[in-house]
XYZ file of C-alpha atoms in Angstrom:
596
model
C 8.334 31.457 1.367
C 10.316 30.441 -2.119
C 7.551 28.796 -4.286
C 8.315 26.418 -7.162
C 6.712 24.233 -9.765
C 7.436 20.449 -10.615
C 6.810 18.659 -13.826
C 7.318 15.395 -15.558
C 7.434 15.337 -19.034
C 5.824 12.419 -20.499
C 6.265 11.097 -23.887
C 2.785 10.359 -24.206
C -0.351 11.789 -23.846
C -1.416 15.653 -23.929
C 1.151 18.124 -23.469
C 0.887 22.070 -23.654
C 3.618 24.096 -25.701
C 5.038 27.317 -25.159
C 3.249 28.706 -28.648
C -0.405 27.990 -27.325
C -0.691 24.296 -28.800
C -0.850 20.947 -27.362
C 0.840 17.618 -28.727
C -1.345 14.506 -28.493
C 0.952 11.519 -28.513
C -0.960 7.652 -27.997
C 0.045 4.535 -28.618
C -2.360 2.031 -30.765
C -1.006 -0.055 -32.979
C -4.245 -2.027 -32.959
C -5.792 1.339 -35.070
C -4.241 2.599 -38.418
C -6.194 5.673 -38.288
C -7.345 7.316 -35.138
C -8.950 10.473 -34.507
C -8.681 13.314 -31.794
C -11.424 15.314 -30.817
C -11.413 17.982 -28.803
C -14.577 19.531 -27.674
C -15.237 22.803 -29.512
C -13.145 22.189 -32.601
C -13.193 20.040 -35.408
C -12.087 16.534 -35.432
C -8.487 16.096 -36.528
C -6.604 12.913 -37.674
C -3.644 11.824 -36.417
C -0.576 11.448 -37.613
C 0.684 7.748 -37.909
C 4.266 6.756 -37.015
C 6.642 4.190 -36.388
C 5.626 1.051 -34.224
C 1.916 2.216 -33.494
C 2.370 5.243 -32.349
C 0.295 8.389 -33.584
C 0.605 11.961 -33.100
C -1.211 15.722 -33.132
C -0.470 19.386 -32.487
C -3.322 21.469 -32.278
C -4.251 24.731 -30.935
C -5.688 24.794 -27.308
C -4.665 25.384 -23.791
C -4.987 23.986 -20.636
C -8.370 23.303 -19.984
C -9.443 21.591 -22.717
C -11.326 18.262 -23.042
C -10.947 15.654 -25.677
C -11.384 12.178 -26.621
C -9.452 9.661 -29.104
C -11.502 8.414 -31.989
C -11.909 5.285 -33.768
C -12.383 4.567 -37.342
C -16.001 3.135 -36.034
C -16.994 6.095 -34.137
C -16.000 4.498 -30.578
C -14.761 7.854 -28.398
C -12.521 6.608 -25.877
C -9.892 8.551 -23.164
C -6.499 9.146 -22.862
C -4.588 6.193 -21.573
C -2.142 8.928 -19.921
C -4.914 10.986 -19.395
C -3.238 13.300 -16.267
C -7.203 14.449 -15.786
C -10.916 13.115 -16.541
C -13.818 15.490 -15.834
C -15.529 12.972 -14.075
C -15.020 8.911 -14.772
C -12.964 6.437 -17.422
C -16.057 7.238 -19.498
C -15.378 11.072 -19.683
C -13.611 13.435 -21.256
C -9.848 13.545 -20.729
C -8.453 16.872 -19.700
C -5.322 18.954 -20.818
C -3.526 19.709 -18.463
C -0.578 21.904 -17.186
C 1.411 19.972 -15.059
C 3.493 23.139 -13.869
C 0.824 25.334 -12.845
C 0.800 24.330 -9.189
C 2.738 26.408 -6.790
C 4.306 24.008 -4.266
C 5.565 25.691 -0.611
C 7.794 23.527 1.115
C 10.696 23.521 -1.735
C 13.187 22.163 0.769
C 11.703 18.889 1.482
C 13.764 15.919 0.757
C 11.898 13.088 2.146
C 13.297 10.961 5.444
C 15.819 8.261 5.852
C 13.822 4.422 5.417
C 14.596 3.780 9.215
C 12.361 6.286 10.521
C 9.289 5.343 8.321
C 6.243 4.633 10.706
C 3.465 4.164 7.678
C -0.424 4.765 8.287
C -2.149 3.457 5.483
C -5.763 5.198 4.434
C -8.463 4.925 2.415
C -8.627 8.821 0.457
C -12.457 8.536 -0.073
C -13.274 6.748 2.986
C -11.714 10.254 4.547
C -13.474 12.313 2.811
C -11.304 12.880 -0.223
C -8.028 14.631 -0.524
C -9.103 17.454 1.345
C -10.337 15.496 4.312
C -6.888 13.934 4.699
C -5.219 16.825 4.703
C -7.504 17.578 7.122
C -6.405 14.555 9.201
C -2.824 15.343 9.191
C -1.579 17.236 12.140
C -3.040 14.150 14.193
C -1.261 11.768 12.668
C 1.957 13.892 13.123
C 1.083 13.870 16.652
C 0.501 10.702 17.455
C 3.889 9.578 16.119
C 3.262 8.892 12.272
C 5.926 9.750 10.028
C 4.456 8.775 6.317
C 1.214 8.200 5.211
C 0.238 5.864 2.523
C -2.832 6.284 -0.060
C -4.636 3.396 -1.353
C -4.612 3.685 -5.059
C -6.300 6.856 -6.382
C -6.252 6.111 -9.954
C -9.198 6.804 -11.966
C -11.967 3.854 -11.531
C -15.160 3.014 -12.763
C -17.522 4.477 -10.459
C -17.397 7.020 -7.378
C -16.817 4.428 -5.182
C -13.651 1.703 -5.040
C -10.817 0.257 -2.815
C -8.653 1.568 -6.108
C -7.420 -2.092 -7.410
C -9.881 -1.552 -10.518
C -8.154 1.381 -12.110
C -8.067 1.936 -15.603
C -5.958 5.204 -16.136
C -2.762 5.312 -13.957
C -1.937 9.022 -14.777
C -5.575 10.360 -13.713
C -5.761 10.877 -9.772
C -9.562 9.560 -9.157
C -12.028 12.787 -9.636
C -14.094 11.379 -6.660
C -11.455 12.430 -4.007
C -10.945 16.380 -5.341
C -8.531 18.062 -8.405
C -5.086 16.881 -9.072
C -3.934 20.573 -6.891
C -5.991 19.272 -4.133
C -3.948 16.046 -4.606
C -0.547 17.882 -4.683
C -1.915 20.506 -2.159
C -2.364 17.638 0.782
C 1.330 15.877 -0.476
C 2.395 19.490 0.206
C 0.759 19.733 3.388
C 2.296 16.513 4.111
C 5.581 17.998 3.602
C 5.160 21.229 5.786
C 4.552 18.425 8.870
C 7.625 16.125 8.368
C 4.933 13.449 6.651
C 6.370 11.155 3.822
C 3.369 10.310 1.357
C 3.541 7.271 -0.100
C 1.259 5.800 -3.099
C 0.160 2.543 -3.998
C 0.181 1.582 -7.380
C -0.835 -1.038 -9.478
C 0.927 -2.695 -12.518
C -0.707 -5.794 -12.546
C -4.009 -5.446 -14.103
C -6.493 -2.954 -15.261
C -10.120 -2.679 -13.725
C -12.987 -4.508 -15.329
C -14.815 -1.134 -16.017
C -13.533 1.381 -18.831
C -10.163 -0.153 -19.353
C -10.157 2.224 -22.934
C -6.273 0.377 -23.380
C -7.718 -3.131 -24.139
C -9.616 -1.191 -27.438
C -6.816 0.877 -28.284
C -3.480 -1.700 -28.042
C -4.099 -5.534 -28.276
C -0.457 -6.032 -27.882
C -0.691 -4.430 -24.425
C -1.848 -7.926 -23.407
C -0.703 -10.960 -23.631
C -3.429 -13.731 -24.553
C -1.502 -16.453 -24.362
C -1.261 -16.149 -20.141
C -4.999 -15.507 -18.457
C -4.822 -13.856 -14.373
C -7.501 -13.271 -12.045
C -8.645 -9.938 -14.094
C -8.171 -11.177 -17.436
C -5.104 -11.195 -20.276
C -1.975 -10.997 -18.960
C -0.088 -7.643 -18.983
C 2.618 -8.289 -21.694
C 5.940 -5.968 -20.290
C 7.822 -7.755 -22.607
C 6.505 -4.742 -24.658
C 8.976 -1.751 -24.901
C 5.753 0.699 -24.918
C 3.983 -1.475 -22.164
C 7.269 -1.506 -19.988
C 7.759 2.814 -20.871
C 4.135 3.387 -19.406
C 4.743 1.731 -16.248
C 8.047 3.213 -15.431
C 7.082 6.687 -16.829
C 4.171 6.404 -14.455
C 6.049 5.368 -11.277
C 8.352 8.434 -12.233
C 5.550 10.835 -12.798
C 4.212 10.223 -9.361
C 7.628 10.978 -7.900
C 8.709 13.981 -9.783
C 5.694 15.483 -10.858
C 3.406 14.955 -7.620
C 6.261 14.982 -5.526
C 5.048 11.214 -3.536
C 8.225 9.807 -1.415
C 7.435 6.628 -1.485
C 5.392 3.577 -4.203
C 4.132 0.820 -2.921
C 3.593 -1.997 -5.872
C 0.285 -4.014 -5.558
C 0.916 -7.868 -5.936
C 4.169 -7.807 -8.146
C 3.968 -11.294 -7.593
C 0.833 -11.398 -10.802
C 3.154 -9.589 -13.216
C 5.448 -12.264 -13.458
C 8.430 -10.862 -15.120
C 10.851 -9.360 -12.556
C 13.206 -7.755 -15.022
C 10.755 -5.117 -15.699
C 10.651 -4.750 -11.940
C 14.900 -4.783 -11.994
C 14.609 -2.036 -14.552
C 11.733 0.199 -13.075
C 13.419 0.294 -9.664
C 17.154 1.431 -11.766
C 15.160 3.523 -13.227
C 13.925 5.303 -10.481
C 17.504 5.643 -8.730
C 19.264 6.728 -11.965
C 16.407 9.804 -12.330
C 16.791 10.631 -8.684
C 20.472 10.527 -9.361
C 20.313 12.952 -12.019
C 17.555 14.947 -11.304
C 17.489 15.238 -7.129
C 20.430 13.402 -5.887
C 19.453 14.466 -2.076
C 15.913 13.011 -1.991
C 15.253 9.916 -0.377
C 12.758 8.061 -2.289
C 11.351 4.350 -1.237
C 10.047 1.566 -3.305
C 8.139 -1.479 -1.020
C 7.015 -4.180 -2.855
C 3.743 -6.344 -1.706
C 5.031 -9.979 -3.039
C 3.418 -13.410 -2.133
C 6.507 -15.096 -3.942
C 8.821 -13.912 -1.154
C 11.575 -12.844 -3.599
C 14.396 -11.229 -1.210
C 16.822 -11.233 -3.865
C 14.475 -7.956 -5.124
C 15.384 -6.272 -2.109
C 19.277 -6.487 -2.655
C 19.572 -3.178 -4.539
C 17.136 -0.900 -5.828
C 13.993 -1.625 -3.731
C 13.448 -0.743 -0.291
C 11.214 -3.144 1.411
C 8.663 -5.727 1.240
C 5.493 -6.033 3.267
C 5.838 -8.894 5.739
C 2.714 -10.758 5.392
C 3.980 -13.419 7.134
C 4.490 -11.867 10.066
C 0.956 -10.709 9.916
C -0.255 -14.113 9.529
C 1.126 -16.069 12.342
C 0.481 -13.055 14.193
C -3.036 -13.333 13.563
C -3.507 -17.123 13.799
C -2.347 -16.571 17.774
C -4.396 -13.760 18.404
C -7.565 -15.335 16.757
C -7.022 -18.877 16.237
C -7.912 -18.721 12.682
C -7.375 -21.466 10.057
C -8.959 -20.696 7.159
C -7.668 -19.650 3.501
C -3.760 -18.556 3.939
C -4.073 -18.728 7.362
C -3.708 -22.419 7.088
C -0.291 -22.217 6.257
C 0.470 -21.254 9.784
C -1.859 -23.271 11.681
C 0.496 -25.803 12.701
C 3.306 -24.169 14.211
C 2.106 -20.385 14.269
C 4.775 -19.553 17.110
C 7.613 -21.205 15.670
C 6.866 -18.843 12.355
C 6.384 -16.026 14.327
C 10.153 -16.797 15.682
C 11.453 -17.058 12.343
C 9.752 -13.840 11.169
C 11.151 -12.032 13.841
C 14.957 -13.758 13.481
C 14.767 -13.854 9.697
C 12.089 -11.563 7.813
C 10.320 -14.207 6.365
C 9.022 -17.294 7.594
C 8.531 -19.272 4.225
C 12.475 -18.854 2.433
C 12.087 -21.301 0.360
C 9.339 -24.004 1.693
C 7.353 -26.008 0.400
C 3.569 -24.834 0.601
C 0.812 -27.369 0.685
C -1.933 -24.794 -0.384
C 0.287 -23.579 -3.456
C 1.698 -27.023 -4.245
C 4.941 -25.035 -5.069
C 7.782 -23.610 -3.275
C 7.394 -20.277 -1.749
C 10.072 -17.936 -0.727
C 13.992 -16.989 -0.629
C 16.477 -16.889 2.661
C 16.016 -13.475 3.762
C 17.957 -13.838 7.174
C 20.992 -11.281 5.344
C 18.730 -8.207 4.519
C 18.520 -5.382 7.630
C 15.722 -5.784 9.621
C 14.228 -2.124 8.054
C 13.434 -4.530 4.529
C 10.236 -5.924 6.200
C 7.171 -3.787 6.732
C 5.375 -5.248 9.319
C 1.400 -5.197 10.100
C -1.222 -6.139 12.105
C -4.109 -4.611 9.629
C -3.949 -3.633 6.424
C -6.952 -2.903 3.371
C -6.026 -6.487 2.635
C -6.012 -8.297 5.899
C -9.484 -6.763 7.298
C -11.430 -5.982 4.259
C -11.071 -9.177 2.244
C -12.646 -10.675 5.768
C -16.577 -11.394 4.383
C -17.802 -8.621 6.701
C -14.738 -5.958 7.153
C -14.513 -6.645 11.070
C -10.821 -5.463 12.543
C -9.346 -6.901 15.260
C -10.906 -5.341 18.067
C -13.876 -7.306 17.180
C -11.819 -10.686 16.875
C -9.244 -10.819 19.955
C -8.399 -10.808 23.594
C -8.009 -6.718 23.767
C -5.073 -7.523 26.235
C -3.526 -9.909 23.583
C -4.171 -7.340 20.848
C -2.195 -4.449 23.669
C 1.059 -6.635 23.943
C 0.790 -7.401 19.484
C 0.844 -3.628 19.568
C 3.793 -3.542 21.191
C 5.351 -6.292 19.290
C 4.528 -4.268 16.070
C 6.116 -1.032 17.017
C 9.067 -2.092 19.241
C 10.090 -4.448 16.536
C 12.964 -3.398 14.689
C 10.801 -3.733 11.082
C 9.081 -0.786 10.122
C 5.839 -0.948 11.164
C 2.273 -0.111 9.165
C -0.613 1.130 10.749
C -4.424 0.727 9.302
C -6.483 3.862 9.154
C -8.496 3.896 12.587
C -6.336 1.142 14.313
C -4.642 3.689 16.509
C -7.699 4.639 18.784
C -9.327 0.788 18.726
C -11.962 1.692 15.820
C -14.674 -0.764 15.982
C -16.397 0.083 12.487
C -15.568 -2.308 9.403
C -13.768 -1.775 6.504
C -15.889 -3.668 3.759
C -14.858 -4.489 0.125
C -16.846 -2.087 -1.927
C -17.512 -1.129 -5.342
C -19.652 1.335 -7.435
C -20.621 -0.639 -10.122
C -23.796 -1.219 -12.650
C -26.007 -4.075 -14.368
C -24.321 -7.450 -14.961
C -20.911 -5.934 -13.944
C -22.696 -5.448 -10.757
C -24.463 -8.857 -10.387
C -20.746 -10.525 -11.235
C -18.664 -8.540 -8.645
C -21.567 -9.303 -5.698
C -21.944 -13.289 -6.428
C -18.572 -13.502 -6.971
C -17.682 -12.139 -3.914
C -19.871 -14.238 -2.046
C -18.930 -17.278 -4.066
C -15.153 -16.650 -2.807
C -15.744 -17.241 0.655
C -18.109 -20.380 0.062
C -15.086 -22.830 0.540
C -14.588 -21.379 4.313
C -16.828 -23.220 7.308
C -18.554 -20.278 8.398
C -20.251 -19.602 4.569
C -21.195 -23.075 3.834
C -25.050 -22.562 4.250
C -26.085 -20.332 1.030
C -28.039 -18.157 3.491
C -24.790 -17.346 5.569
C -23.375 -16.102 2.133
C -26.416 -13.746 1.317
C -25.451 -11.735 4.813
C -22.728 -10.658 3.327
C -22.431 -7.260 2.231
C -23.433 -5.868 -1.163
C -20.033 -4.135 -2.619
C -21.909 -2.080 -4.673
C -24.611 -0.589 -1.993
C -23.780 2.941 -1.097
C -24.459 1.822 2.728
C -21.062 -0.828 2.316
C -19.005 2.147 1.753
C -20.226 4.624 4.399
C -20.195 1.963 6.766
C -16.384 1.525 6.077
C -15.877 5.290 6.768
C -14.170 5.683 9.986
C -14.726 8.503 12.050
C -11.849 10.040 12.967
C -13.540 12.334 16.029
C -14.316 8.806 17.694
C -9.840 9.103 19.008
C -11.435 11.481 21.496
C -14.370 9.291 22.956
C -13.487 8.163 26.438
C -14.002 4.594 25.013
C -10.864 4.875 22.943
C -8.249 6.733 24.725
C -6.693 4.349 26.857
C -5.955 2.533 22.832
C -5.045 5.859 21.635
C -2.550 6.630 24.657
C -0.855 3.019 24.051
C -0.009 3.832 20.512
C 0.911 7.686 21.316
C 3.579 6.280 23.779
C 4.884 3.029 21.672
C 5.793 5.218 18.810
C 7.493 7.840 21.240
C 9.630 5.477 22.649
C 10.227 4.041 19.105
C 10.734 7.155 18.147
C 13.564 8.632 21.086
C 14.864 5.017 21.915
C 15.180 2.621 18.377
C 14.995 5.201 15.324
C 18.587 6.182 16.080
C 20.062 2.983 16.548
C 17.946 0.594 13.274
C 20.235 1.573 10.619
C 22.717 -1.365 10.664
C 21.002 -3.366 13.172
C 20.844 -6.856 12.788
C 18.563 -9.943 14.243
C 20.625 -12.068 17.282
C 18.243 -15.119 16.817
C 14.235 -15.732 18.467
C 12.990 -18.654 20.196
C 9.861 -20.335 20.929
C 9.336 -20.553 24.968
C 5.934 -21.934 24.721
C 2.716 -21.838 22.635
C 1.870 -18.272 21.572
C 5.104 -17.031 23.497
C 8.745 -15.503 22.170
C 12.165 -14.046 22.902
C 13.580 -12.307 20.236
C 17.128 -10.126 20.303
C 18.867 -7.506 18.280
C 22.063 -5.804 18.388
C 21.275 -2.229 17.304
C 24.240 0.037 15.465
C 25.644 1.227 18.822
C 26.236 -2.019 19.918
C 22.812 -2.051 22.450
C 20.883 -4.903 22.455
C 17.033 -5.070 22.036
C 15.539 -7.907 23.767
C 11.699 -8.490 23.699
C 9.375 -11.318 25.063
C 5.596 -11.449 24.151
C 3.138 -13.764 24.806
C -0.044 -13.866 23.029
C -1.680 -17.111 24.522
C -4.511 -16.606 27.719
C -1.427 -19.425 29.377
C 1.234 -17.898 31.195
C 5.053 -18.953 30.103
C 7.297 -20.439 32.644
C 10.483 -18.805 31.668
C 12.645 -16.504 34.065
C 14.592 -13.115 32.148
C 15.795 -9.744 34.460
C 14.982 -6.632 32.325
C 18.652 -5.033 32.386
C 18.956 -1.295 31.087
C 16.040 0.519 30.010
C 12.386 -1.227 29.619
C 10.783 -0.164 27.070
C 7.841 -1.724 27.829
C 5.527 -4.172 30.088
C 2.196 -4.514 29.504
C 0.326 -5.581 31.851
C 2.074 -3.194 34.281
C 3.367 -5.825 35.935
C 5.030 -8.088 33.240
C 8.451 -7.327 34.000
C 8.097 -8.221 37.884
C 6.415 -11.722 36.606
C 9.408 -12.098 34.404
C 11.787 -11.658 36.649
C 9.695 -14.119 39.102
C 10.140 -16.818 35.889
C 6.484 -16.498 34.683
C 5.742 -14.657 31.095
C 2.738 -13.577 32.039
C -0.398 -14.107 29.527
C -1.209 -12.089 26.790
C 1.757 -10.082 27.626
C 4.906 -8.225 26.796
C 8.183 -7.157 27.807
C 11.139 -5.210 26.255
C 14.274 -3.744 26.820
C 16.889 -2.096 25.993
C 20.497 -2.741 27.108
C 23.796 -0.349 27.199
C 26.535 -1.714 24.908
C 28.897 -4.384 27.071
């Protein structure tokens, strides 16, 4: 086997040269003078240039920690630190990015239309080896990309990933940057995309060493959720983000990014020129590779998704979804409370069911048309990190639904012609929650719990002060291990009639619909009744997809004859109560017919 190295070459932080030394590049222009120390030798000043940038070449190797230095004494970490040994508040390490052998040198990724994504928690599964560990499952049942929560380096041992604080770093809790590149390699060897979540919106609240080293990094005039604004008006702000999206790519070798909440940075031309960024690279550098970018974006902007980006997550979709299955009202969920169905219809003809509306709970507008981008531009979910563990105690939807309702939503989800996202444990009915958690001390501590509590106070159910209090600590070491799924549980009796379902949805997807999404395009949904819908689709061969699903405990007085091929009818015997004129409850029914 022909083995090969990969490396991005960054025009910042610590990189080793041919003659034994190592250039230190960092940008503070808050700091005339700045230090670097690296352990073992003595300290060494920088050089200052241009625009607040410094610079040092100095004799060591690979290996080698170090710190920048402040004219007060304050030791702080690389910003591009590609290593820490340990946490923000360690060392940063030198590192040599080409020193990993990787195996599967012929990989180029997959085409967008076969994406099935499983998204994962990398410490919840016991670090980068144990999802690598996980892998040849999940390329069983069906999965064709997984997707990491973010793994940047955090304050603690112990996070979801939305607090990091060095974006080059890959989290020391989960295992070495090899053991990192050694599962996306594994990956590879399966047919498995990886795909990364990353976040450009904010830094964490805990060793964010940027905020010392580069006031103009932030913006002070504009305040969000986690502090100062980001300021990417910034050329050096704006190069760090791009030349960290591109390091993931090319360096680590990731097929996919998934950007947190691009709705919180505000300025979509740095988004414009990240994602032309990213295609004029692969252009130049790997013109065969197919690499995504999926945006998650409460704004609903599907004029982002004309060019350069891929998809958007389709929480939309989710919502109305849910609102039927669980009846649900609270928070966002009130957005869809009065006509859940009718959005659910519009999801499923358009993409997104707000293009443009006006939303009581914003007070604004929300959304573009989306009805002209493919159907592929939508990810669609049922769970997600988001969706179950920003509930006030982590419980999935096993715990929350009909499980018959919940069967034909499966179905729904991965007959649809969006591409479809699985959560970590879904797949065999996993009953455990996934709980917010965090790994954090003193006051920081004390903020993070009450504040969690206090976020929920507004909803029915946490009203009495003593309702709060139940919920979970996200700094006990219990919230996390209960969060862990256990991935052994697939083969209990208890689960495999849940595991079967989803083995044989994402076959049919697989033989039947992958061939036929690219160019297919939505024919229109209806509302029948309450909790019920027809959608169509004319797929690129000229077949057309037709699906019914009802997830209401009332039967639907409609009459439909499955023509062609069913796909699917659950209960067994959906499609004989369809063709009778009921749409039976909790139910669904689809098929596929030949081209007239």
């Amino acid at each position: 086997m022909t083995t090969r190295t990969y490396r991005h070459p960054l025009p910042f932080g610590a990189a080793p040269q041919a003659d034994g030394t190592t250039r230190f590049r960092l940008w503070a222009p808050s700091h005339p003078v700045v230090m670097l120390a690296v352990e073992g030798q003595a300290r060494v000043p920088m050089t200052a240039l241009a625009d607040g940038w410094h610079e040092a070449v100095v004799a060591c190797a690979a290996g080698a920690r170090y710190r920048y230095v402040l004219a007060d004494g304050t030791a702080l970490p690389d910003p591009a630190s590609r290593a820490q040994d340990g946490g923000p508040h360690d060392a940063s390490i030198v590192c040599d990015a080409g020193a990993f052998r990787w195996r599967h040198t012929a990989w180029r990724g997959r085409p967008w239309h076969e994406t099935v994504l499983y998204e994962l928690h990398a410490g919840a599964l016991g670090g980068y080896a144990g999802v690598a560990a996980q892998l040849p499952r999940l390329a069983a049942l069906g999965v064709t990309a997984i997707e990491l929560m973010p793994i940047a380096t955090f304050g603690g041992t112990r996070n979801w990933g939305y607090d990091g604080v060095l974006p080059f770093a890959p989290s020391a809790a989960y295992g070495s940057p090899d053991a990192l590149k050694s599962l996306i390699d594994d990956a590879h060897g399966l047919g498995l995309m990886v795909f990364l979540d990353v976040v450009y919106n904010h830094f964490g609240p805990d060793g964010n060493a940027m905020s010392r080293l580069a006031a103009p990094f932030f913006d002070a005039s504009r305040r969000t959720p986690w502090g100062d604004a980001i300021d990417f008006s910034q050329p050096a702000v704006r190069e760090f983000f791009i030349e960290n999206a591109l390091y993931w790519l090319f360096e680590y070798r990731f097929d996919g990014l998934r950007l947190d909440a691009v709705h919180a940075i505000g300025d979509t031309s740095f988004l414009v020129k990240l994602a032309r960024r990213v295609r004029a690279h692969t252009a130049l550098r790997e013109p065969d590779r197919h690499i995504h970018l999926v945006l998650e974006n409460e704004d609903n902007r599907a004029s982002l998704l004309a060019h350069d980006f891929t998809a958007q997550w389709n929480d939309d979709a989710h919502n109305a979804i849910h609102v039927l299955l669980t009846g649900e009202h609270d928070g966002y969920y009130r957005d869809f409370a009065k006509a859940p169905t009718a959005r659910l219809a519009c999801c499923l003809a358009d993409g997104f069911a707000f293009q443009g509306e006006q939303v009581a709970r914003l007070g604004r507008r929300r959304g573009e048309p989306s009805a002209w981008l493919p159907t592929t531009a939508f990810v669609m979910f049922l769970q997600n990190h988001d969706q179950v563990g920003n509930r006030a105690h982590g419980e999935r939807l096993t715990a929350l639904c009909d499980a018959q309702a919940l069967r034909a939503a499966v179905a729904l989800l991965l007959l649809s012609p969006q591409i479809p996202l699985l959560f970590m444990g879904e797949e065999w009915g996993c009953t455990q929650p996934f709980l917010y958690f965090t790994d954090y001390h003193d006051a920081l501590a004390d903020a993070v719990r009450e504040g969690r509590r206090t976020e929920f106070a507004h909803q029915r159910a946490f009203a009495d002060p003593a309702a709060r209090a139940a919920i979970p600590d996200p700094n006990d070491v219990g919230t996390f291990t209960r969060s862990c799924p256990t991935p052994s549980d697939a083969n209990q009796p208890a689960h495999a009639a849940w595991l079967a379902w989803y083995r044989t949805l994402l076959a049919t997807r697989r033989a039947m619909l992958v061939p036929r999404l690219p160019g297919a395009r939505a024919l229109g949904a209806e509302v029948i009744s309450a909790g019920a819908v027809r959608a169509r689709w004319r797929m690129n061969d000229g077949a057309a997809l037709t699906l019914y699903v009802n997830l209401h405990r009332q039967s639907a007085g409609c009459t439909a004859m499955p023509a062609g091929t069913v796909l699917c009818s659950t209960p067994d015997d959906a499609a004989k109560r369809l063709a009778a004129g009921e749409l039976a409850p909790a139910s669904c029914v689809a098929w596929l017919e030949a081209p007239p």
